Each structure stands twice: as C-alpha cells, then as structure tokens.
Coordinates of C-alpha atoms in Angstrom, one line a residue:
X145 CA 47.3 -55.6 -45.8
X146 CA 43.7 -56.7 -46.1
X147 CA 42.0 -57.1 -49.4
X148 CA 39.1 -54.5 -49.8
X149 CA 35.6 -55.8 -49.1
X150 CA 34.7 -54.8 -52.7
X151 CA 36.9 -57.6 -53.9
X152 CA 34.7 -60.2 -52.2
X153 CA 31.3 -58.6 -52.5
X154 CA 29.5 -56.0 -54.5
X155 CA 30.4 -52.3 -54.1
X156 CA 27.2 -51.3 -52.4
X157 CA 27.4 -54.1 -49.8
X158 CA 31.0 -53.2 -49.2
X159 CA 30.0 -49.6 -48.6
X160 CA 27.2 -50.6 -46.3
X161 CA 29.5 -52.9 -44.3
X162 CA 32.4 -50.5 -44.2
X163 CA 31.8 -49.6 -40.5
X164 CA 32.4 -53.2 -39.5
X165 CA 35.2 -53.9 -42.1
X166 CA 37.8 -54.5 -39.4
X167 CA 35.6 -57.0 -37.6
X168 CA 35.1 -58.8 -40.9
X169 CA 38.8 -59.0 -41.4
X170 CA 39.3 -60.2 -37.9
X171 CA 36.8 -63.0 -38.5
X172 CA 38.7 -63.9 -41.6
X173 CA 42.0 -64.1 -39.8
X174 CA 40.4 -66.2 -37.1
X175 CA 39.0 -68.6 -39.7
X176 CA 42.4 -68.9 -41.5
X177 CA 44.0 -69.8 -38.1
X178 CA 41.4 -72.4 -37.5
X179 CA 41.9 -73.9 -41.0
X180 CA 45.7 -73.9 -40.4
X181 CA 45.1 -75.8 -37.2
X182 CA 43.2 -78.4 -39.1
X183 CA 39.6 -77.4 -38.3
X184 CA 37.0 -77.3 -41.1
X185 CA 34.3 -74.7 -41.3
X186 CA 31.3 -74.4 -43.5
X187 CA 30.5 -72.9 -46.0
X188 CA 33.8 -73.2 -47.8
X189 CA 35.8 -69.9 -47.8
X190 CA 34.9 -69.1 -51.4
X191 CA 31.2 -69.2 -50.5
X192 CA 31.2 -67.2 -47.3
X193 CA 30.1 -64.0 -48.9
X194 CA 27.8 -65.5 -51.6
X195 CA 24.8 -63.5 -50.4
X196 CA 26.7 -60.3 -50.8
X197 CA 27.9 -60.7 -54.4
X198 CA 24.6 -59.6 -55.9
X199 CA 24.2 -55.9 -55.7
X200 CA 22.2 -54.8 -52.7
X201 CA 20.2 -52.5 -55.0
X202 CA 18.8 -55.7 -56.6
X203 CA 17.8 -57.4 -53.4
X204 CA 14.0 -57.6 -52.8
X205 CA 13.9 -60.1 -50.0
X206 CA 16.4 -61.0 -47.3
X207 CA 16.2 -64.3 -45.4
X208 CA 18.4 -64.3 -42.4
X209 CA 18.8 -67.4 -40.3
X210 CA 21.2 -69.2 -38.1
X211 CA 20.9 -72.9 -38.9
X212 CA 24.1 -74.9 -38.2
X213 CA 24.8 -77.1 -41.2
X214 CA 27.7 -79.3 -40.2
X215 CA 27.5 -81.4 -43.3
X216 CA 29.6 -80.8 -46.4
X217 CA 27.3 -79.7 -49.3
X218 CA 24.8 -78.1 -47.0
X219 CA 26.0 -74.5 -46.4
X220 CA 26.5 -72.4 -49.5
X221 CA 26.8 -68.9 -48.1
X222 CA 23.1 -68.3 -48.7
X223 CA 20.9 -68.8 -45.6
X224 CA 19.3 -72.2 -45.7
X225 CA 20.5 -73.0 -49.2
X226 CA 22.1 -76.4 -49.9
X227 CA 24.0 -77.7 -52.9
X228 CA 22.1 -79.2 -55.8
X229 CA 21.2 -82.8 -55.1
X230 CA 21.5 -82.4 -51.3
X231 CA 18.3 -83.2 -49.4
X232 CA 17.0 -80.0 -47.9
X233 CA 17.2 -79.7 -44.1
X234 CA 14.0 -79.4 -42.0
X235 CA 14.4 -75.6 -41.7
X236 CA 14.4 -75.2 -45.5
X237 CA 11.5 -77.7 -45.8
X238 CA 9.6 -75.4 -43.4
X239 CA 10.3 -72.4 -45.7
X240 CA 9.1 -74.4 -48.7
X241 CA 6.0 -75.5 -46.9
X242 CA 5.1 -71.9 -46.0
X243 CA 5.9 -70.7 -49.6
X244 CA 3.5 -73.3 -51.0
X245 CA 0.8 -72.6 -48.4
X246 CA 1.0 -68.8 -48.6
X247 CA 1.5 -68.3 -52.3
X248 CA 0.0 -71.4 -53.7
X249 CA 3.1 -72.0 -55.9
X250 CA 4.8 -75.4 -56.6
X251 CA 7.3 -76.6 -54.1
X252 CA 10.8 -75.9 -55.3
X253 CA 12.6 -79.1 -56.6
X254 CA 16.0 -78.2 -55.2
X255 CA 17.4 -76.8 -51.9
X256 CA 19.7 -74.6 -53.9
X257 CA 18.4 -71.1 -53.5
X258 CA 20.8 -69.6 -56.0
X259 CA 18.0 -69.2 -58.6
X260 CA 16.0 -67.2 -56.1
X261 CA 18.9 -64.7 -56.2
X262 CA 18.5 -64.3 -59.9

C-alpha cells in the first residue's frame, strides 16, 4: 500500500496532484529499485518533494527548471537551489544576475533558496 501524497506534501498540493498520484508512486518505486541496485540519485529522497511542502495557497512565484545537478549538496528539491555553503551553479547565478538587474536588489549571498519559500 502506498502512503498518501498528503504525507509527503501539503494537502492542497496533494489534491492538485491526485490525478497523477499513481505515476508519482510509480516513480518512487523506480527510484527505490535504482537505490537498491546501488545507484544514487539527487536530491536525496527526503528532499524530493521540498517544493510541495509549503501550501500551494501561499505560493506567489513558481520557478520551474530542469538543471541536472550531479553533485552532492547541489539539488535540494527546490529548482536551482543548492545547500548552504555550496557555490551556486551558473543557472542560479543567471537567476541572481536577472534579479539584481530587474529589481535593483542586492545579490543573494547563498544559493539556498529556502528563505525565498518563507
């Protein structure tokens, strides 16, 4: 039996993703098989749904990206975010450059985008 999506993400995200819940469970099963075979994936399993833990009703901006981060400490389950103390990859530097240019705000000092979620 699969755990309900609401146990790994907020209730409103779970409801929105309910139509694809079986595919999400299938992806989880695939990743567990890969891990059992000795393969590593990023982000760590505990961080895969980081972006969906905050209630959808509180989301103001959604940054979607596909940027392969094969390095431990880079992927955090938030698009483009890297762990504190990890040098931001070029894609995130590009986002920071646009942020500074467009909004005339100071460049963020960390590649960890978790504070942006708050």
